[in-house]
PDB file of C-alpha atoms in Angstrom:
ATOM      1  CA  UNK A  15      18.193  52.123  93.057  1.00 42.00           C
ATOM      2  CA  UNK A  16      15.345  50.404  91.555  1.00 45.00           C
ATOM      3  CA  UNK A  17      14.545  53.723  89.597  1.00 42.00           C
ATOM      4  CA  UNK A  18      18.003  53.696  87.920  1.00 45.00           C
ATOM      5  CA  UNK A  19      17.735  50.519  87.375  1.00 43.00           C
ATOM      6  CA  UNK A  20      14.338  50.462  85.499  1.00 43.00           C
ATOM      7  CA  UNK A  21      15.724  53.515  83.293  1.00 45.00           C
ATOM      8  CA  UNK A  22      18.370  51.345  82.048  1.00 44.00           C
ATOM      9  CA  UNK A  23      17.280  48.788  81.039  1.00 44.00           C
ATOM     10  CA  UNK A  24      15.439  50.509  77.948  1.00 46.00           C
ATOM     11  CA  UNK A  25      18.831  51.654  77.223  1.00 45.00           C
ATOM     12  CA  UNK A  26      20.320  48.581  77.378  1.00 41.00           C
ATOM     13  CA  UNK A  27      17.730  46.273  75.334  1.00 43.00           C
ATOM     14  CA  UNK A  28      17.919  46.221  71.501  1.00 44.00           C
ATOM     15  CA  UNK A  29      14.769  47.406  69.454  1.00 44.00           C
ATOM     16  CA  UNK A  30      12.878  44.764  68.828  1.00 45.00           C
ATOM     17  CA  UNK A  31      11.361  44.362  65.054  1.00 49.00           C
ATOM     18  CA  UNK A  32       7.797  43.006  64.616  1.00 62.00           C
ATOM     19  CA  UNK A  33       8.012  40.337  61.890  1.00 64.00           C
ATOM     20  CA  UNK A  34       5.882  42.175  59.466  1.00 69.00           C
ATOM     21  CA  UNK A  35       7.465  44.846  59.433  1.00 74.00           C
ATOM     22  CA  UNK A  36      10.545  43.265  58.604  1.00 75.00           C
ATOM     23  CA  UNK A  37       8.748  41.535  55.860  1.00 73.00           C
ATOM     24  CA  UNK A  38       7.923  44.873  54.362  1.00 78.00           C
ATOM     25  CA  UNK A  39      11.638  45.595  54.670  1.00 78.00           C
ATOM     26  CA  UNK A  40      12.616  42.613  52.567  1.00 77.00           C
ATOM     27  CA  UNK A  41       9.804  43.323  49.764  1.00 77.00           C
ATOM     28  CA  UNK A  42      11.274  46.960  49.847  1.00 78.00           C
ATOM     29  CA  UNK A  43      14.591  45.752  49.190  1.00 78.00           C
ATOM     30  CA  UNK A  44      13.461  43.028  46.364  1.00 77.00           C
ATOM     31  CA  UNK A  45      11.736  45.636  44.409  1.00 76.00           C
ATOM     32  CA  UNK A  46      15.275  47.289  43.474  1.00 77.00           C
ATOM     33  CA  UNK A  47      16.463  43.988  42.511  1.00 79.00           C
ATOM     34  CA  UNK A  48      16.342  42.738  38.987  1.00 80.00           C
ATOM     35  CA  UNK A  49      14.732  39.652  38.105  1.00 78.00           C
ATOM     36  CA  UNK A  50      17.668  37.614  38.128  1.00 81.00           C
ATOM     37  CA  UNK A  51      19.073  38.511  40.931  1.00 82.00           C
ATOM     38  CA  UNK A  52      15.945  37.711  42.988  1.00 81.00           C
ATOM     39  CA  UNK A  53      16.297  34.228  40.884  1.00 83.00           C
ATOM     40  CA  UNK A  54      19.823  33.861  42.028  1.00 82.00           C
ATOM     41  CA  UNK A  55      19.018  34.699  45.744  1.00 81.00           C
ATOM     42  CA  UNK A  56      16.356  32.012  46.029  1.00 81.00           C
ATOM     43  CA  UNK A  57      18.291  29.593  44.748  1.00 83.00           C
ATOM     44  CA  UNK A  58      21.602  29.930  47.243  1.00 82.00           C
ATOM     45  CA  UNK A  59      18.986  30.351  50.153  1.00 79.00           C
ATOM     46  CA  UNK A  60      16.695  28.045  49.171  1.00 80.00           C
ATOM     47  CA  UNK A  61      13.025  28.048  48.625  1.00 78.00           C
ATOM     48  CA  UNK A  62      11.462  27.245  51.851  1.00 80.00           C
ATOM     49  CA  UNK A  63      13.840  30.123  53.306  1.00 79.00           C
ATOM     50  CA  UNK A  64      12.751  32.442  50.629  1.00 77.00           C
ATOM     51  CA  UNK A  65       9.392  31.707  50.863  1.00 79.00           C
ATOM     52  CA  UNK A  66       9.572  31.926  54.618  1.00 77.00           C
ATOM     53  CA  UNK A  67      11.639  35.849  54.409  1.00 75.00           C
ATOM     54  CA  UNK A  68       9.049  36.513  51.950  1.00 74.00           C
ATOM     55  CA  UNK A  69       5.584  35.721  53.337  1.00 70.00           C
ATOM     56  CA  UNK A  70       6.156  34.527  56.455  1.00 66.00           C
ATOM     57  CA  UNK A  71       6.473  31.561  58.939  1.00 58.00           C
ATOM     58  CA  UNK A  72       3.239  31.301  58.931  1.00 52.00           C
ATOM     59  CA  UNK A  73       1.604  27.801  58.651  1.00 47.00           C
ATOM     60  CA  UNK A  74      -2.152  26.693  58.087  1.00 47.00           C
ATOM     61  CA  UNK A  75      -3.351  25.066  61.499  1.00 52.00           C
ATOM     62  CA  UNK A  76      -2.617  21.310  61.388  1.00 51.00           C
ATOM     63  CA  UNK A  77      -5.928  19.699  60.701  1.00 56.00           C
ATOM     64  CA  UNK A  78      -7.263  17.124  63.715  1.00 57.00           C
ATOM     65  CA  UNK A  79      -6.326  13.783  62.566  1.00 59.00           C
ATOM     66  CA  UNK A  80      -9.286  11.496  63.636  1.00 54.00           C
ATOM     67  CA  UNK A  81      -7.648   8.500  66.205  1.00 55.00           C
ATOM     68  CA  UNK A  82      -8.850   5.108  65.654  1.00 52.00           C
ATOM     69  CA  UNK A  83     -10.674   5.253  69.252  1.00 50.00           C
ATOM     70  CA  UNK A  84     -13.615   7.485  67.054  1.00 57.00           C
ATOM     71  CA  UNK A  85     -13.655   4.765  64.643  1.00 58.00           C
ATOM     72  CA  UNK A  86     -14.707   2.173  67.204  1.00 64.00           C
ATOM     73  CA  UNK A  87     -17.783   0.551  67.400  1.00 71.00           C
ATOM     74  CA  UNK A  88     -19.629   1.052  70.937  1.00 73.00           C
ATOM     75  CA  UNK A  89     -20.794  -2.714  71.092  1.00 78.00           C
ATOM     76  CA  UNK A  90     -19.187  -5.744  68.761  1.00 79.00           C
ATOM     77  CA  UNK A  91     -22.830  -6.310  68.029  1.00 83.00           C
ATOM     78  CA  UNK A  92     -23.393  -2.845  66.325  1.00 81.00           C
ATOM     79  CA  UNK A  93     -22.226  -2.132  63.008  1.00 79.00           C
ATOM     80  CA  UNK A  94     -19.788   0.603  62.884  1.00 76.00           C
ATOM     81  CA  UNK A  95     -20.996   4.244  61.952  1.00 74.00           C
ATOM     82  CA  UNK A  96     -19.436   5.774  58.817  1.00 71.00           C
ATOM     83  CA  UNK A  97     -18.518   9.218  57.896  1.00 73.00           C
ATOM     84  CA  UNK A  98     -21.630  10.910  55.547  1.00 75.00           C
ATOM     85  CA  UNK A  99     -19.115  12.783  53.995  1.00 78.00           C
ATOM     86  CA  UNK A 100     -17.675  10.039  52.373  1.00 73.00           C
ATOM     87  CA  UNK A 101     -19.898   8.620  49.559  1.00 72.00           C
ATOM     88  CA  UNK A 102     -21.155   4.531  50.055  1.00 64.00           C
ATOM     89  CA  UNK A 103     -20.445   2.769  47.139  1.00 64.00           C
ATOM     90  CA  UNK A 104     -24.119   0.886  45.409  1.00 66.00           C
ATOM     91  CA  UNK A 105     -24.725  -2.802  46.241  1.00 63.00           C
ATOM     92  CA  UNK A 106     -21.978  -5.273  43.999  1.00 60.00           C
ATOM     93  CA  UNK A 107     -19.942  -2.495  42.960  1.00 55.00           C
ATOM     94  CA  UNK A 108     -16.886  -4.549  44.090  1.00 58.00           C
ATOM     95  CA  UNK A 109     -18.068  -6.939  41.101  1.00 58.00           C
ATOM     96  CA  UNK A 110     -18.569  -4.330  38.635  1.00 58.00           C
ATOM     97  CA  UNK A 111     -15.590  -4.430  36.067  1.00 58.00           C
ATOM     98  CA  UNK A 112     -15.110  -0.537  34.821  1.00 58.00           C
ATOM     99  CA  UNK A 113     -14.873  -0.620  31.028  1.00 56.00           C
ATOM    100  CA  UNK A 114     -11.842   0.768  29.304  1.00 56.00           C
ATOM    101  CA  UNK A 115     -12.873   3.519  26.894  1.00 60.00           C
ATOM    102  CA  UNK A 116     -12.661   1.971  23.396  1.00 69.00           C
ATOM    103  CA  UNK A 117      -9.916   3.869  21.225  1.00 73.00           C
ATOM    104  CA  UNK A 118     -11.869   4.815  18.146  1.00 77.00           C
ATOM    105  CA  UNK A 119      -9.644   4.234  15.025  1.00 81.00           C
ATOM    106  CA  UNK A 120     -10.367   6.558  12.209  1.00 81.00           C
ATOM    107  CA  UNK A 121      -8.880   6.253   9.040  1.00 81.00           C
ATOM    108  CA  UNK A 122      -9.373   9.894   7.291  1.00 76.00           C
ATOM    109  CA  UNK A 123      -9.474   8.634   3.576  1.00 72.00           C
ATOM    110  CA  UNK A 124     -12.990   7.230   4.047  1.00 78.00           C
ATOM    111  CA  UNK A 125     -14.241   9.343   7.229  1.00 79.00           C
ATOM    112  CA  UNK A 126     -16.692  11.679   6.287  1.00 79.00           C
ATOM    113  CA  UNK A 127     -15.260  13.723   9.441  1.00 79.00           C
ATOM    114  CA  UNK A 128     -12.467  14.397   7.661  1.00 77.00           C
ATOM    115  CA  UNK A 129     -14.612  15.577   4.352  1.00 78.00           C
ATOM    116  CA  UNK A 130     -14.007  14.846   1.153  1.00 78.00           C
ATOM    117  CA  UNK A 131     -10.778  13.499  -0.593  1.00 76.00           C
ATOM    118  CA  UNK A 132      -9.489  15.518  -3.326  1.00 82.00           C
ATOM    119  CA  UNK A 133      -6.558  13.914  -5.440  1.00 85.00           C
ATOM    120  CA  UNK A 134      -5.861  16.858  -7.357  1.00 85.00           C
ATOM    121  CA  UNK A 135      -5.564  18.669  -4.144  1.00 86.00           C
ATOM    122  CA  UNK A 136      -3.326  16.654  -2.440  1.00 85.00           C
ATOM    123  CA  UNK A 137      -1.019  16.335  -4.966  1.00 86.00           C
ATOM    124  CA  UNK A 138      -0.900  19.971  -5.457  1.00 85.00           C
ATOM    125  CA  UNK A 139       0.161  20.398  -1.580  1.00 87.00           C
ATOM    126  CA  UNK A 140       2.174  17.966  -0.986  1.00 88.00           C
ATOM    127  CA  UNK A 141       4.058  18.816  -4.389  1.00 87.00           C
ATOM    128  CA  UNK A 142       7.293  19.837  -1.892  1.00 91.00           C
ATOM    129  CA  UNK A 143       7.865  16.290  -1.331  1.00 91.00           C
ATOM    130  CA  UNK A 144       8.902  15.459  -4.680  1.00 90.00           C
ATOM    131  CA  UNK A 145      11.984  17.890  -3.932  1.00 91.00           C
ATOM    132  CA  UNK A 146      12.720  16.855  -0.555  1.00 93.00           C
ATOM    133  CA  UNK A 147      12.786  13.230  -2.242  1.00 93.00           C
ATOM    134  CA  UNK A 148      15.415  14.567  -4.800  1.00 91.00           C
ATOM    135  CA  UNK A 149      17.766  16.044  -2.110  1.00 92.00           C
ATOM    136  CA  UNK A 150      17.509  12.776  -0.212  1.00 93.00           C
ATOM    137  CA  UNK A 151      19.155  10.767  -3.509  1.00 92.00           C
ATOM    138  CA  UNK A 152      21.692  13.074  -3.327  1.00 91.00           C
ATOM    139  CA  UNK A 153      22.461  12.463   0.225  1.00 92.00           C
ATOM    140  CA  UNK A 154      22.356   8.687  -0.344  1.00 91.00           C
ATOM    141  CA  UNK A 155      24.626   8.901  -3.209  1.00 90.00           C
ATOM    142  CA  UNK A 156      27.264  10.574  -1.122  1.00 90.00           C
ATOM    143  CA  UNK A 157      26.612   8.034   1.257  1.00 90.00           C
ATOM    144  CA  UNK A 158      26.913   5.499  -0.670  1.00 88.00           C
ATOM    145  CA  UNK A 159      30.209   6.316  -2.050  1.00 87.00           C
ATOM    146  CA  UNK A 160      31.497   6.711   1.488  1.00 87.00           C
ATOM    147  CA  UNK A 161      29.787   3.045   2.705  1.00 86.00           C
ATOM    148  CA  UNK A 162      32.343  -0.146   2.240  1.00 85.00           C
ATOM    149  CA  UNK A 163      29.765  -2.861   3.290  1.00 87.00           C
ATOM    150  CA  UNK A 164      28.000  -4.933   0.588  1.00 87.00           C
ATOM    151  CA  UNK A 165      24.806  -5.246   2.477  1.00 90.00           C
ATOM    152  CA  UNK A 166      24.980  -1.413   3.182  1.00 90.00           C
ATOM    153  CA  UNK A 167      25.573  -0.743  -0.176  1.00 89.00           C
ATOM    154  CA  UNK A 168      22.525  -2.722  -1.160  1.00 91.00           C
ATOM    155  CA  UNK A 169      20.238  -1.392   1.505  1.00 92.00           C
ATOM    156  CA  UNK A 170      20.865   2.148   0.564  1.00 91.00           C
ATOM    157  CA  UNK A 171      20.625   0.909  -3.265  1.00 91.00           C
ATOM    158  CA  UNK A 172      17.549  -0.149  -2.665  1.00 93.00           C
ATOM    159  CA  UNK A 173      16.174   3.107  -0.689  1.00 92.00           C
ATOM    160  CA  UNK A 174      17.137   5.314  -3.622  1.00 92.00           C
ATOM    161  CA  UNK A 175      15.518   3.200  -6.553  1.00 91.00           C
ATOM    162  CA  UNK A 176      12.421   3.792  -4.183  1.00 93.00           C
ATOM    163  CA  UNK A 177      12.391   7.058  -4.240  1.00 92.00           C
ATOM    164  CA  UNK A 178      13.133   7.581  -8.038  1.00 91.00           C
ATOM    165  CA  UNK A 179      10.220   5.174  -8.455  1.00 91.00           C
ATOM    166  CA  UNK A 180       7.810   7.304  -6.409  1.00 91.00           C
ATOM    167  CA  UNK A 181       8.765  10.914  -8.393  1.00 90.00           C
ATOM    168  CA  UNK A 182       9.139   9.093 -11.530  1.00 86.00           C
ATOM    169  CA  UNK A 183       5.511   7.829 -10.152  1.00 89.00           C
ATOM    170  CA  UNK A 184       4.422  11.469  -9.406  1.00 89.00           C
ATOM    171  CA  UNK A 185       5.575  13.029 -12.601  1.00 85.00           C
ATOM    172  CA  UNK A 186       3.208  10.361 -14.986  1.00 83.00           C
ATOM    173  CA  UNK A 187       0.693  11.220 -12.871  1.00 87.00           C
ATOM    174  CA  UNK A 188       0.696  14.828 -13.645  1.00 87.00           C
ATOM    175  CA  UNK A 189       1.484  14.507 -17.513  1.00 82.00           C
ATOM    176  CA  UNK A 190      -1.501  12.488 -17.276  1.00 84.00           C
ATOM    177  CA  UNK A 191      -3.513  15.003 -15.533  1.00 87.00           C
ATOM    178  CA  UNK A 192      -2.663  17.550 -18.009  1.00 86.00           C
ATOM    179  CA  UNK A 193      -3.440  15.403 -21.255  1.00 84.00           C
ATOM    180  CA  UNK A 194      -6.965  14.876 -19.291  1.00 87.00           C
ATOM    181  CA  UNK A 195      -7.125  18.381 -18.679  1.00 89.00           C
ATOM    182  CA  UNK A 196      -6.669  18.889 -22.533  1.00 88.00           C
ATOM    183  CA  UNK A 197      -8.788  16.539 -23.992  1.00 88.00           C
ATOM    184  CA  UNK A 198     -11.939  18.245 -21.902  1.00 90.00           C
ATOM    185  CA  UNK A 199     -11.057  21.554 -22.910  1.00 92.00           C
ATOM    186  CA  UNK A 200     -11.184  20.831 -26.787  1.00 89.00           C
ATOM    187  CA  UNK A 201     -14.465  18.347 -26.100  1.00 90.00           C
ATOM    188  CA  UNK A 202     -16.151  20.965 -24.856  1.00 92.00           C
ATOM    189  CA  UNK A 203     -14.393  23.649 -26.904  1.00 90.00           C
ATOM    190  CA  UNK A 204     -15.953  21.546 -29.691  1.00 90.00           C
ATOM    191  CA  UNK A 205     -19.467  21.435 -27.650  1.00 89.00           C
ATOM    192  CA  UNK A 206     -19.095  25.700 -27.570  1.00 90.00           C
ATOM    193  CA  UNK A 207     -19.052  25.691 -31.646  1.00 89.00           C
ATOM    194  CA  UNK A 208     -21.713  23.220 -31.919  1.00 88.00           C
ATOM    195  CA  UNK A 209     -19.470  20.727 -33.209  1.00 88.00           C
ATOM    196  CA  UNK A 210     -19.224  16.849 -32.167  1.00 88.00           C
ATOM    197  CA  UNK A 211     -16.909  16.176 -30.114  1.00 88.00           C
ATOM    198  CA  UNK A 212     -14.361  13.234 -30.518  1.00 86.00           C
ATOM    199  CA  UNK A 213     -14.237  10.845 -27.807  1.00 87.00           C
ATOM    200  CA  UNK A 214     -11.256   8.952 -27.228  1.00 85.00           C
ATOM    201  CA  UNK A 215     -10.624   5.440 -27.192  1.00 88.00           C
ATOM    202  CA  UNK A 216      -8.923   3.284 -23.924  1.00 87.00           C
ATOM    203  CA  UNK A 217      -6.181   2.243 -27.235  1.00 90.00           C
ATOM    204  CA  UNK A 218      -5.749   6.243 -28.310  1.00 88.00           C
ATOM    205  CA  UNK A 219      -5.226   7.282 -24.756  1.00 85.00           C
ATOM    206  CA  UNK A 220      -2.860   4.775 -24.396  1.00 86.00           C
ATOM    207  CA  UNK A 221      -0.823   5.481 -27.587  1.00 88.00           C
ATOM    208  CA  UNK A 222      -0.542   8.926 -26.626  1.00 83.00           C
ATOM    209  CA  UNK A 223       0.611   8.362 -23.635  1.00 82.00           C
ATOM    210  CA  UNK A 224       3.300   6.035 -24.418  1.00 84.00           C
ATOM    211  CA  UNK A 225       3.941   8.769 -26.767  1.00 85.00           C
ATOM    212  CA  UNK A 226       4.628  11.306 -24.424  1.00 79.00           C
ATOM    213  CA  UNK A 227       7.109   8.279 -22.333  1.00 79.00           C
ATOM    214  CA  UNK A 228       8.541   8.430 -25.178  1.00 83.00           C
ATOM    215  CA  UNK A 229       9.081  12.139 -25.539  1.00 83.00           C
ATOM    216  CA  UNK A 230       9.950  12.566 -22.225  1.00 77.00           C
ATOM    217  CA  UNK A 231      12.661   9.343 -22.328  1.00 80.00           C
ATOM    218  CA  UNK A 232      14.254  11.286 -25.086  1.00 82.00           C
ATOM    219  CA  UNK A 233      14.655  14.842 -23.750  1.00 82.00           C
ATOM    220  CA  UNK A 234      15.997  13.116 -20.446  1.00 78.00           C
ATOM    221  CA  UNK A 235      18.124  10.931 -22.807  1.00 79.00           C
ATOM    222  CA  UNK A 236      17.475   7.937 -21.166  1.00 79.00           C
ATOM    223  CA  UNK A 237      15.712   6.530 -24.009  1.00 80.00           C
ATOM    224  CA  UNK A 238      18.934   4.208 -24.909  1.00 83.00           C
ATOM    225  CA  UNK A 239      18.421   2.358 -21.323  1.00 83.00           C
ATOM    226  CA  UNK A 240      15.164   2.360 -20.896  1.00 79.00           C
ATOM    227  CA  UNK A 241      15.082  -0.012 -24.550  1.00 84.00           C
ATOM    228  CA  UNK A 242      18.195  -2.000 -23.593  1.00 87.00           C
ATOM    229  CA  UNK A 243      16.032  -2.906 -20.713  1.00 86.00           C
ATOM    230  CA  UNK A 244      12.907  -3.383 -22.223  1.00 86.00           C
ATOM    231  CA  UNK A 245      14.837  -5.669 -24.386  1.00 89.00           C
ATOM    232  CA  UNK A 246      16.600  -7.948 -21.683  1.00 88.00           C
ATOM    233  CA  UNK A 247      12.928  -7.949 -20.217  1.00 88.00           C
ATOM    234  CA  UNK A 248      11.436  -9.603 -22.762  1.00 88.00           C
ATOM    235  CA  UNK A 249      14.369 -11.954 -23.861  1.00 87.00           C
ATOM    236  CA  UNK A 250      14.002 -13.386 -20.070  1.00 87.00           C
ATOM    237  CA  UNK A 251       9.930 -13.823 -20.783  1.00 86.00           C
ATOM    238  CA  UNK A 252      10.862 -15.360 -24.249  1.00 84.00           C
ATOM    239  CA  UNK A 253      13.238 -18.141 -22.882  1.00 84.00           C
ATOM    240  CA  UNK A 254      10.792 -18.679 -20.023  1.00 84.00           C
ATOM    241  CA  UNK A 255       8.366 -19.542 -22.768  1.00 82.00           C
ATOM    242  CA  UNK A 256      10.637 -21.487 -24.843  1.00 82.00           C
ATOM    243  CA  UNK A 257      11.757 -23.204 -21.412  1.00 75.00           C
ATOM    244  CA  UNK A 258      15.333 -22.652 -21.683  1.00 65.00           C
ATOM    245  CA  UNK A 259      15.132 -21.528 -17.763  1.00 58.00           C
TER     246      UNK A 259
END
């Protein structure tokens, strides 16, 4: 009786599956699995569930949490011991205000960090933005004739007139760069052949430049407005002097 009953009951018990090695089962089975899918599976189980499939249930021992009976002092007298792990803070450190780092403000046109500024350079680089200015007046020209508000108007007026200013700006600077450039190449062309050179003058420099405004009015053809305005301009300073305003 108790021998048919002992050979039974192996029969009648499942197998039972050590944890690891149904942890090597599961890695088995992920390693067919595509990325995604694994990414998929993790999220409808969860993460703690995955995790716990994955690498176990195993958690790190719980560490002893000290009770306040350790903390107590053996006598009211005594003072109470503290814990040399933790680091005593110097005598009238509660006083002690920490001081906030300083923000060092650099400006890099005069820090020699920065090295040297180079006009010629940075014009040269940051030549792109007299383009990007140009297809930003054509933006605010469709804008403005889609805009119905005065003020808007105005506002957006005002924006474009700035940046014609600042290319109109740019491109005197570089005609003046390249009469510069000229007048040193024939000075010292005229050094080269033993020659003297001719030095000009603050009023021939500026003649020749309001030459080339001139010039460069005319080929634009916006020499007609740029006289009727020079004109109104100096009515307004003549009856200001006359005192007719």
């Amino acid at each position: 009786m108790d021998l048919s009953s002992s050979e039974s009951a192996p029969d009648s018990e499942p197998e039972e599956v050590s944890e690891d090695e149904s942890q090597s089962a599961i890695r088995e089975d992920l390693k067919g699995m595509s990325f995604e899918e694994i990414m998929q599976l993790k999220e409808q189980l969860g993460a703690k569930v995955y995790k716990e499939a994955v690498l176990g249930s195993k958690s790190a021992p719980a560490k002893k949490q000290k009770t306040k009976t350790d903390l107590k002092r053996l006598n009211k007298n005594r003072p109470r011991e503290m814990s040399s792990r933790k680091q005593v803070p110097f005598l009238g450190a509660e006083h002690r205000v920490e001081r906030k780092k300083e923000v060092e403000l650099r400006d890099p046109r005069f820090d020699e960090k920065s090295g040297d500024y180079n006009i010629e350079t940075f014009k040269k680089n940051y030549k792109f933005v007299t383009n990007i200015r140009d297809k930003e007046v054509g933006q605010l020209k469709k804008q403005l004739d889609e805009v119905a508000d005065t003020e808007e108007k105005q506002k957006i007026k005002h924006t474009m007139q700035r940046l014609i200013n600042k290319n109109v700006e740019d491109k005197r600077w570089h005609i003046k760069q390249q009469t510069l450039k000229k007048e040193r190449d024939n000075i010292q062309k005229s050094h080269n052949e033993g020659q003297q050179p001719h030095y000009l003058t603050k009023k021939e420099r500026r003649a020749k430049e309001l030459v080339a405004q001139f010039e460069l009015l005319k080929s634009t053809g916006k020499l007609n407005k740029h006289l009727e305005k020079r004109r109104k301009k100096n009515a307004a300073k003549d009856r200001k002097r006359i005192g007719l305003d």
